[in-house]
Coordinates of C-alpha atoms in Angstrom, one line a residue:
Chain A
M1005 CA -0.6 13.5 -33.1
P1006 CA -3.4 11.3 -31.5
E1007 CA -6.5 12.8 -30.8
A1008 CA -6.2 12.8 -26.8
A1009 CA -3.3 15.7 -27.4
K1010 CA -5.9 17.9 -29.1
R1011 CA -8.9 18.0 -26.8
P1012 CA -7.9 19.6 -23.6
T1013 CA -9.3 17.9 -20.4
R1014 CA -11.5 19.6 -18.1
G1015 CA -9.6 21.8 -15.5
D1016 CA -6.3 21.0 -17.1
G1017 CA -4.8 24.2 -18.9
T1018 CA -1.0 22.5 -19.1
S1019 CA 0.3 22.0 -22.5
T1020 CA 1.3 18.5 -21.8
G1021 CA -1.7 17.8 -19.8
P1022 CA -4.1 16.1 -22.1
V1023 CA -2.5 13.0 -22.7
L1024 CA -0.8 12.4 -18.9
G1025 CA -4.2 13.7 -17.4
R1026 CA -6.3 11.4 -19.3
G1027 CA -3.7 8.6 -18.4
L1028 CA -3.9 9.4 -14.9
Q1029 CA -8.0 10.1 -15.6
I1030 CA -8.1 6.4 -16.4
L1031 CA -6.2 5.2 -13.2
G1032 CA -8.8 7.5 -10.7
A1033 CA -11.8 5.7 -12.4
F1034 CA -10.8 2.6 -10.1
D1035 CA -12.1 2.8 -6.7
A1036 CA -13.1 0.2 -4.7
S1037 CA -16.6 -0.4 -6.2
R1038 CA -15.0 -0.8 -9.3
P1039 CA -11.7 -2.6 -9.0
A1040 CA -11.7 -4.3 -12.4
M1041 CA -13.5 -2.9 -15.3
T1042 CA -13.2 -3.4 -19.2
L1043 CA -12.2 -1.6 -22.0
S1044 CA -16.0 -0.1 -22.4
E1045 CA -16.6 0.3 -18.8
I1046 CA -13.4 2.6 -18.6
A1047 CA -14.3 4.5 -21.6
R1048 CA -18.0 5.2 -20.1
H1049 CA -16.8 5.9 -16.6
T1050 CA -14.3 8.6 -17.8
G1051 CA -15.6 10.1 -20.9
I1052 CA -12.6 9.3 -22.8
P1053 CA -13.8 7.9 -26.3
V1054 CA -12.9 3.7 -26.6
S1055 CA -9.9 4.2 -29.0
T1056 CA -7.7 6.7 -27.0
V1057 CA -8.7 4.6 -23.8
H1058 CA -7.6 1.5 -26.0
R1059 CA -4.3 3.1 -26.8
L1060 CA -3.9 4.7 -23.2
L1061 CA -4.4 1.1 -21.8
G1062 CA -1.2 -0.2 -23.6
A1063 CA 1.2 2.6 -22.2
L1064 CA -0.2 2.0 -18.6
M1065 CA 0.0 -1.8 -19.3
E1066 CA 3.5 -1.8 -20.5
W1067 CA 4.6 0.1 -17.3
G1068 CA 2.9 -2.1 -15.1
A1069 CA -0.2 0.6 -14.0
L1070 CA -2.6 -2.0 -14.9
E1071 CA -2.5 -5.7 -15.3
R1072 CA -5.1 -7.7 -17.4
A1073 CA -7.3 -10.6 -15.4
D1074 CA -8.2 -13.7 -16.8
D1075 CA -11.5 -12.4 -18.1
G1076 CA -9.9 -9.5 -20.0
S1077 CA -10.5 -7.0 -17.4
Y1078 CA -8.3 -4.4 -16.0
R1079 CA -7.2 -3.8 -13.0
I1080 CA -4.4 -1.9 -10.9
G1081 CA -0.9 -3.4 -11.3
L1082 CA 1.3 -4.2 -8.5
R1083 CA 3.7 -1.8 -9.6
L1084 CA 1.6 1.2 -9.1
W1085 CA 1.1 -0.2 -5.6
E1086 CA 4.9 -0.5 -5.2
I1087 CA 5.4 2.9 -6.1
G1088 CA 2.5 3.9 -4.1
S1089 CA 4.1 2.5 -1.1
L1090 CA 7.0 4.7 -1.2
A1091 CA 4.5 7.9 0.1
P1092 CA 5.7 8.9 3.0
R1093 CA 2.2 9.6 4.4
S1094 CA 0.8 5.8 4.0
Q1095 CA 3.3 3.2 3.9
A1096 CA 6.4 4.7 5.7
L1097 CA 4.0 6.3 8.5
R1098 CA 2.1 2.7 8.4
D1099 CA 5.5 0.8 8.9
R1100 CA 6.7 3.0 11.7
A1101 CA 3.6 2.9 13.3
L1102 CA 2.3 -1.2 13.0
P1103 CA 4.5 -2.4 16.0
F1104 CA 2.4 0.0 18.1
L1105 CA -1.0 -0.4 16.5
E1106 CA -0.4 -4.3 16.9
D1107 CA 0.2 -4.1 21.0
L1108 CA -2.8 -1.9 21.3
C1109 CA -4.8 -4.5 19.0
Q1110 CA -3.5 -7.4 20.9
V1111 CA -4.1 -5.6 24.5
S1112 CA -7.8 -4.6 23.5
R1113 CA -8.7 -7.4 21.2
E1114 CA -10.4 -4.8 19.1
N1115 CA -10.3 -2.6 16.1
V1116 CA -7.1 -0.2 15.4
Q1117 CA -7.0 2.2 13.4
L1118 CA -4.8 4.8 11.9
A1119 CA -6.0 7.3 9.6
V1120 CA -4.3 10.4 7.7
R1121 CA -6.3 13.6 6.3
E1122 CA -6.4 14.4 2.5
G1123 CA -7.9 17.5 1.7
A1124 CA -11.4 17.8 3.3
E1125 CA -11.4 13.9 3.6
L1126 CA -9.7 11.0 5.7
V1127 CA -7.8 7.8 4.1
F1128 CA -7.4 4.7 6.2
V1129 CA -3.5 3.6 6.3
E1130 CA -4.0 1.0 8.5
R1131 CA -6.9 -1.1 10.2
I1132 CA -6.0 -4.3 12.1
A1133 CA -9.0 -6.1 13.6
G1134 CA -9.0 -7.8 17.0
T1135 CA -10.6 -11.2 17.9
G1136 CA -14.3 -10.6 17.9
A1137 CA -14.1 -6.7 17.4
V1138 CA -17.0 -4.6 16.4
P1139 CA -17.8 -4.9 12.6
V1140 CA -16.4 -1.5 11.3
L1141 CA -17.3 0.3 7.6
T1142 CA -13.2 0.7 7.2
R1143 CA -11.0 -0.3 4.5
V1144 CA -7.3 0.4 4.3
G1145 CA -6.6 3.0 1.5
G1146 CA -10.4 3.9 1.9
R1147 CA -11.8 7.4 2.3
F1148 CA -14.3 8.8 4.8
A1149 CA -15.8 12.3 5.8
L1150 CA -13.8 13.8 8.5
T1151 CA -16.9 14.2 10.7
S1152 CA -18.4 11.4 12.4
T1153 CA -15.3 8.9 13.1
G1154 CA -13.0 9.4 16.2
V1155 CA -10.0 9.7 14.0
G1156 CA -11.7 12.2 11.4
L1157 CA -12.8 14.5 14.6
V1158 CA -9.0 14.6 15.5
L1159 CA -8.0 15.3 12.1
L1160 CA -10.6 17.9 11.7
A1161 CA -9.7 19.4 15.3
H1162 CA -6.5 20.1 14.0
A1163 CA -6.8 20.9 10.3
P1164 CA -6.3 24.2 9.2
P1165 CA -9.0 26.8 9.6
E1166 CA -10.1 27.0 5.9
V1167 CA -10.6 23.2 6.0
Q1168 CA -12.4 23.2 9.1
E1169 CA -14.9 26.0 7.8
E1170 CA -15.4 24.0 4.3
V1171 CA -16.3 20.8 6.5
L1172 CA -18.4 23.0 8.9
A1173 CA -20.3 24.8 6.2
G1174 CA -21.6 21.0 5.3
P1175 CA -23.8 19.5 4.4
V1176 CA -22.6 16.8 7.0
E1177 CA -24.2 13.0 6.3
A1178 CA -25.9 11.4 8.6
L1179 CA -25.0 7.8 9.0
T1180 CA -27.0 6.8 12.2
P1181 CA -29.5 8.9 14.0
F1182 CA -26.6 9.3 16.7
T1183 CA -24.3 11.3 13.9
V1184 CA -23.9 14.9 15.1
T1185 CA -24.7 17.3 11.6
D1186 CA -24.8 20.5 13.4
P1187 CA -22.1 22.7 13.1
V1188 CA -22.2 24.6 16.5
R1189 CA -22.3 21.1 18.5
L1190 CA -19.6 19.7 15.7
R1191 CA -17.3 22.8 16.6
A1192 CA -17.9 22.2 20.4
M1193 CA -16.6 18.5 19.7
L1194 CA -13.5 19.9 17.9
A1195 CA -12.9 22.5 20.9
D1196 CA -13.2 19.5 23.0
T1197 CA -11.1 17.1 21.1
R1198 CA -8.3 19.9 21.0
T1199 CA -8.6 20.6 24.7
R1200 CA -8.9 17.0 26.0
G1201 CA -6.1 15.3 23.3
F1202 CA -8.7 12.7 22.2
A1203 CA -11.9 12.6 20.4
V1204 CA -15.0 10.4 21.1
S1205 CA -17.3 9.2 18.3
D1206 CA -20.6 7.3 19.8
R1207 CA -22.4 5.3 17.7
Q1208 CA -22.0 8.4 15.1
V1209 CA -20.7 5.7 12.3
T1210 CA -22.4 3.1 12.9
D1211 CA -25.1 2.3 15.7
D1212 CA -23.4 -0.3 17.3
A1213 CA -19.5 1.1 17.7
L1214 CA -17.5 3.5 19.7
S1215 CA -14.6 5.0 18.9
V1216 CA -11.7 7.0 20.6
A1217 CA -9.2 8.8 18.8
A1218 CA -6.0 10.7 19.6
P1219 CA -3.6 12.7 17.4
V1220 CA -0.4 11.4 15.8
H1221 CA 2.5 14.4 16.0
D1222 CA 5.6 14.8 13.8
R1223 CA 8.7 15.9 15.0
A1224 CA 7.9 19.4 13.8
G1225 CA 4.7 19.0 16.4
A1226 CA 2.2 18.9 13.4
V1227 CA -0.7 16.3 13.8
V1228 CA 0.2 14.1 11.0
A1229 CA -2.5 11.0 11.8
A1230 CA -4.9 10.1 14.1
V1231 CA -4.9 6.6 15.9
S1232 CA -8.5 4.8 17.2
L1233 CA -9.4 1.9 19.1
V1234 CA -13.4 1.0 17.9
V1235 CA -15.3 -1.2 20.6
H1236 CA -18.9 -2.3 20.8
A1237 CA -20.8 1.0 22.2
G1238 CA -21.8 0.6 25.8
S1239 CA -19.0 -2.3 26.6
V1240 CA -16.4 0.3 27.7
P1241 CA -16.4 3.8 29.2
S1242 CA -15.0 5.9 26.3
Q1243 CA -12.6 7.4 29.3
Q1244 CA -11.2 4.4 30.3
L1245 CA -10.1 3.8 26.6
A1246 CA -8.5 7.3 26.1
T1247 CA -5.6 6.3 28.2
P1248 CA -4.6 3.3 26.1
V1249 CA -5.0 5.5 22.7
R1250 CA -3.1 8.2 23.8
T1251 CA -0.4 6.3 25.0
T1252 CA -0.3 4.6 21.6
A1253 CA -0.2 7.8 19.7
R1254 CA 2.3 9.3 21.8
A1255 CA 4.5 6.1 21.2
I1256 CA 4.2 6.6 17.1
S1257 CA 4.5 10.3 17.5
R1258 CA 8.1 9.5 19.6
A1259 CA 9.3 7.1 16.6
L1260 CA 8.2 9.7 14.4
G1261 CA 10.7 11.7 16.3
A1262 CA 8.4 14.1 18.0
P1263 CA 9.8 15.8 21.1
Chain B
M297 CA 2.6 21.0 -29.3
P298 CA 4.7 20.2 -26.2
E299 CA 7.8 19.4 -26.8
A300 CA 7.4 16.1 -24.7
A301 CA 4.9 15.0 -27.6
K302 CA 7.4 15.3 -30.3
R303 CA 10.3 13.0 -29.2
P304 CA 9.6 9.3 -28.7
T305 CA 10.7 7.9 -25.6
R306 CA 12.8 5.1 -25.7
G307 CA 11.1 1.7 -25.9
D308 CA 7.7 3.2 -26.5
G309 CA 6.3 2.8 -29.9
T310 CA 2.4 3.9 -29.3
S311 CA 1.3 6.9 -30.7
T312 CA 0.0 8.4 -27.1
G313 CA 2.7 6.8 -25.3
P314 CA 5.4 9.9 -25.3
V315 CA 3.9 12.2 -22.9
L316 CA 1.9 9.3 -20.6
G317 CA 5.1 7.3 -21.0
R318 CA 7.4 10.1 -19.4
G319 CA 4.8 11.0 -16.7
L320 CA 4.9 7.0 -15.8
Q321 CA 8.9 7.4 -16.1
I322 CA 8.8 10.2 -13.3
L323 CA 7.0 8.3 -11.0
G324 CA 9.0 5.1 -11.9
A325 CA 12.4 7.4 -11.0
F326 CA 11.5 7.1 -7.1
D327 CA 12.4 4.2 -5.4
A328 CA 13.2 3.3 -1.7
S329 CA 16.8 4.7 -2.2
R330 CA 15.0 7.9 -3.5
P331 CA 11.8 8.7 -2.0
A332 CA 12.1 12.3 -2.5
M333 CA 13.6 14.2 -5.3
T334 CA 13.8 17.9 -6.5
L335 CA 13.1 19.1 -10.1
S336 CA 16.5 19.0 -11.3
E337 CA 17.4 15.6 -9.9
I338 CA 14.1 14.0 -11.5
A339 CA 15.4 15.3 -14.8
R340 CA 18.8 13.8 -14.0
H341 CA 17.2 10.4 -13.3
T342 CA 15.0 10.1 -15.9
G343 CA 16.6 11.9 -18.8
I344 CA 13.8 14.3 -19.5
P345 CA 14.8 18.1 -20.1
V346 CA 14.1 20.3 -17.1
S347 CA 11.4 22.3 -18.9
T348 CA 9.4 19.1 -19.7
V349 CA 9.9 17.5 -16.1
H350 CA 8.5 21.1 -14.8
R351 CA 5.5 20.9 -17.1
L352 CA 4.5 17.2 -16.1
L353 CA 5.5 17.6 -12.5
G354 CA 2.2 20.1 -12.5
A355 CA -0.5 17.2 -14.0
L356 CA 1.2 14.8 -11.5
M357 CA 0.8 17.2 -8.6
E358 CA -2.4 17.8 -9.9
W359 CA -4.1 14.7 -10.0
G360 CA -2.4 13.9 -6.3
A361 CA 0.6 11.2 -8.1
L362 CA 3.1 13.4 -6.0
E363 CA 3.3 15.8 -3.5
R364 CA 5.8 18.6 -2.7
A365 CA 7.2 18.5 1.0
D366 CA 8.4 21.6 2.8
D367 CA 11.8 21.6 1.4
G368 CA 10.5 21.7 -2.0
S369 CA 11.7 18.1 -2.8
Y370 CA 8.8 16.2 -4.7
R371 CA 7.6 12.8 -3.1
I372 CA 4.9 10.0 -3.9
G373 CA 1.7 11.6 -3.3
L374 CA -1.1 9.6 -0.8
R375 CA -3.4 9.4 -3.8
L376 CA -1.3 7.1 -6.1
W377 CA -0.9 4.7 -2.7
E378 CA -4.9 5.3 -2.6
I379 CA -5.2 3.6 -5.9
G380 CA -2.4 1.5 -6.0
S381 CA -4.4 -0.2 -2.9
L382 CA -6.8 -1.3 -5.3
A383 CA -4.3 -3.8 -7.0
P384 CA -5.6 -7.1 -6.4
R385 CA -2.3 -9.0 -6.0
S386 CA -1.0 -6.4 -3.1
Q387 CA -3.6 -4.9 -0.4
A388 CA -6.4 -6.9 -1.3
L389 CA -4.6 -10.3 -1.0
R390 CA -2.8 -8.8 2.3
D391 CA -5.6 -8.1 3.9
R392 CA -7.0 -11.3 3.7
A393 CA -3.7 -13.0 4.7
L394 CA -3.1 -10.2 7.4
P395 CA -5.0 -12.4 10.5
F396 CA -3.5 -15.7 9.9
L397 CA 0.1 -13.8 9.6
E398 CA -0.4 -12.0 12.6
D399 CA -1.1 -15.6 14.5
L400 CA 2.0 -16.9 12.8
C401 CA 4.1 -14.0 14.3
Q402 CA 2.3 -14.4 17.7
V403 CA 3.0 -17.7 18.1
S404 CA 6.5 -17.8 16.7
R405 CA 7.6 -14.4 17.9
E406 CA 9.7 -14.1 14.5
N407 CA 9.5 -12.4 11.5
V408 CA 6.7 -13.4 9.2
Q409 CA 6.6 -12.1 5.0
L410 CA 4.4 -12.5 2.4
A411 CA 5.3 -12.2 -1.1
V412 CA 4.3 -12.3 -5.1
R413 CA 6.1 -12.7 -8.0
E414 CA 6.6 -10.1 -10.3
G415 CA 8.3 -11.1 -13.6
A416 CA 11.5 -12.8 -12.4
E417 CA 11.8 -10.7 -8.9
L418 CA 9.2 -11.2 -6.1
V419 CA 7.5 -7.8 -4.0
F420 CA 7.1 -8.6 -0.5
V421 CA 3.7 -7.6 0.3
E422 CA 3.6 -7.9 4.1
R423 CA 6.1 -8.1 6.5
I424 CA 5.7 -8.6 10.7
A425 CA 8.4 -8.3 13.0
G426 CA 7.9 -10.3 16.1
T427 CA 9.3 -9.4 19.4
G428 CA 13.4 -10.1 19.6
A429 CA 13.2 -11.2 15.3
V430 CA 16.4 -11.7 13.7
P431 CA 17.1 -8.5 11.4
V432 CA 16.2 -8.8 7.7
L433 CA 16.6 -7.0 4.6
T434 CA 13.0 -6.9 3.6
R435 CA 10.7 -4.0 3.3
V436 CA 6.9 -3.9 2.5
G437 CA 6.8 -3.1 -1.4
G438 CA 10.5 -3.8 -1.9
R439 CA 11.6 -6.1 -4.5
F440 CA 14.2 -9.0 -4.2
A441 CA 15.5 -11.9 -6.3
L442 CA 13.6 -14.7 -6.5
T443 CA 17.0 -16.9 -5.5
S444 CA 18.3 -17.3 -1.8
T445 CA 15.3 -16.3 -0.1
G446 CA 12.8 -19.0 1.0
V447 CA 9.5 -17.3 -0.5
G448 CA 11.6 -16.4 -3.7
L449 CA 12.6 -20.3 -3.9
V450 CA 8.9 -21.0 -3.4
L451 CA 7.4 -18.7 -6.2
L452 CA 10.3 -19.5 -8.5
A453 CA 9.5 -23.4 -7.9
H454 CA 6.1 -22.8 -9.1
A455 CA 6.8 -20.1 -12.1
P456 CA 6.3 -21.0 -15.6
P457 CA 9.3 -22.7 -17.0
E458 CA 10.4 -19.8 -19.1
V459 CA 10.8 -17.6 -15.9
Q460 CA 12.8 -20.4 -14.3
E461 CA 15.2 -20.7 -17.2
E462 CA 15.7 -17.0 -17.4
V463 CA 16.7 -17.0 -13.8
L464 CA 18.6 -20.3 -13.7
A465 CA 20.5 -18.8 -16.9
G466 CA 22.0 -16.4 -14.3
P467 CA 23.8 -14.6 -12.8
V468 CA 22.9 -15.5 -9.7
E469 CA 23.9 -12.8 -6.7
A470 CA 25.5 -14.2 -3.7
L471 CA 24.6 -12.4 -0.8
T472 CA 26.8 -14.7 1.8
P473 CA 28.9 -17.4 1.3
F474 CA 26.0 -19.7 2.0
T475 CA 24.1 -18.3 -1.3
V476 CA 23.6 -21.3 -3.8
T477 CA 24.3 -19.8 -7.0
D478 CA 24.8 -23.1 -9.0
P479 CA 22.1 -23.8 -11.8
V480 CA 22.3 -27.8 -10.8
R481 CA 21.8 -27.1 -7.5
L482 CA 19.1 -24.6 -7.5
R483 CA 17.2 -26.6 -10.2
A484 CA 17.4 -29.4 -7.5
M485 CA 16.1 -27.1 -4.4
L486 CA 13.3 -26.1 -6.6
A487 CA 12.5 -29.8 -7.4
D488 CA 12.8 -30.3 -3.7
T489 CA 10.7 -27.2 -2.7
R490 CA 7.8 -28.7 -5.1
T491 CA 7.8 -32.1 -3.6
R492 CA 8.1 -31.3 -0.1
G493 CA 5.5 -28.3 -0.2
F494 CA 8.3 -26.0 1.6
A495 CA 11.4 -24.1 0.9
V496 CA 14.3 -23.6 3.1
S497 CA 16.8 -20.9 2.5
D498 CA 19.5 -21.3 5.3
R499 CA 22.0 -18.2 5.8
Q500 CA 21.8 -17.5 2.0
V501 CA 20.3 -14.1 2.6
T502 CA 22.1 -12.9 5.9
D503 CA 24.3 -15.1 7.4
D504 CA 22.7 -15.6 10.6
A505 CA 18.9 -16.0 9.4
L506 CA 17.2 -19.0 8.3
S507 CA 13.6 -18.7 6.4
V508 CA 11.1 -21.5 5.8
A509 CA 8.4 -20.5 3.1
A510 CA 5.5 -22.4 1.5
P511 CA 3.2 -21.6 -1.1
V512 CA -0.4 -20.0 -1.3
H513 CA -2.8 -20.7 -3.9
D514 CA -5.7 -19.1 -5.3
R515 CA -9.0 -20.8 -6.0
A516 CA -8.0 -22.0 -9.2
G517 CA -5.2 -23.9 -7.4
A518 CA -2.4 -21.6 -8.8
V519 CA 0.3 -20.2 -6.6
V520 CA -0.3 -16.5 -5.8
A521 CA 2.0 -16.0 -3.0
A522 CA 4.4 -17.3 -0.7
V523 CA 4.7 -17.1 3.2
S524 CA 7.8 -17.3 5.4
L525 CA 8.5 -17.3 8.7
V526 CA 12.4 -16.1 9.2
V527 CA 14.5 -17.2 12.3
H528 CA 17.6 -17.0 13.7
A529 CA 19.9 -19.4 12.0
G530 CA 20.3 -22.8 14.5
S531 CA 17.7 -21.8 16.7
V532 CA 15.3 -24.0 15.4
P533 CA 15.4 -26.7 12.9
S534 CA 13.8 -25.9 9.6
Q535 CA 11.9 -29.6 10.0
Q536 CA 10.2 -27.9 12.7
L537 CA 9.1 -24.5 10.9
A538 CA 7.7 -26.1 7.9
T539 CA 4.3 -27.4 9.9
P540 CA 3.4 -24.0 11.2
V541 CA 4.4 -22.2 7.8
R542 CA 2.1 -24.7 5.8
T543 CA -0.4 -24.4 8.0
T544 CA -0.7 -20.7 7.6
A545 CA -0.1 -20.8 3.8
R546 CA -3.0 -23.1 3.7
A547 CA -5.4 -21.3 6.0
I548 CA -4.5 -18.0 3.6
S549 CA -5.0 -20.1 0.5
R550 CA -8.7 -21.0 2.0
A551 CA -9.4 -17.7 2.7
L552 CA -8.9 -17.1 -1.0
G553 CA -11.1 -19.8 -1.8
A554 CA -8.6 -22.5 -2.8
P555 CA -10.2 -26.0 -2.5

């Protein structure tokens, strides 16, 4: 038996876990800052012995989860993206939402974003940049804290209580001098978001951007995503942005079968 | 040891392969026609015993490769899409190309598509539908034959000779009465595509659509993708579409660092 099967992986108690778990651990070692890695870098980042990594890479390459670049480094393969595209909460949602996001982007000529909650963080599912839009920190497929961004505040405002408590228990990272980190003020912002139907993040992520976000509902009425418009802070009153953003969020909700 | 580790999976000779291979086999059982499956459906489609599937699902769920829907069925998880988004040939390419694809879509108000070759097939990386655009069969993340579509003809025309021979050895599926299935005629079309710098697919996929496609080059000059415009057949002469499509393809190539 391979040595990988003999040693249990941390936090994995299933009998089939070690080998599969280690294969998945290798995939999970890739991120936006490490889109390509050599064999030894993968071993270092995962803590899995080089000889085991080498064997697992063979199976991952054969299936198409990884590909080898001309320089010999490994990178995520097209097939993993193809299978990942079947995730209902990413590509399917994005495909339904895209026409409405494009309308909002064309009319506003600003950044339009779509995000979903994953645990106590959010993941950007789509981002369209209008002509001359303010620079933003987001990347499609990238993660972000639920505090600070407009979409994050919407998703957090409608998250289960235990998620809200976990996030509010902190610490909340201050990205700018304007980031609200005080749990009491954050709680008030979440209540406002639920009452008004939209969230405002004023220079809380970068000190020149303001975002206004609204919730997207599914057919059961649950909040499954948030859409936002990000503009230069001070260029437009946030109240004026709320109407187009809420209208877009409702159009997407309707496309998802919301009543 | 788990039973999964004892039996070799078909076509997998590596010592770590069986368990990891079976985990990947489960992921690969999902496709556009089967985006959600129950435990027993997964066992049936993979040929893996239910008890083994059950254990593997635990590890796949723990990592986030799969999620469980309210009805108890399994579906692809958001995390798999996140990691898949790191594939240089999908999300990164698409992010670079999107502004140019949007420009082409807005000016033409037709379907704009971006595809890459994967072996002897193509995968659609992006598709934007213009207002009132002709219905097309494509889906982002979906596969298609390299024959018949405009993007496919471009990718095939610039594929390694062994891929061309494999595809031309057939059989080539006829989707409409206009689909070119004769290898001699296909070979001539591929030569034309290389000479003219664009491909035309006239009602070869659906009997009311015409597509014109052009190659996207990377910094090394290799053809890494193809972009196309799909319009109602007979509405515009294909020669007239070639200029905007080739211009867009060149703009994307330039964004990728092509000379």
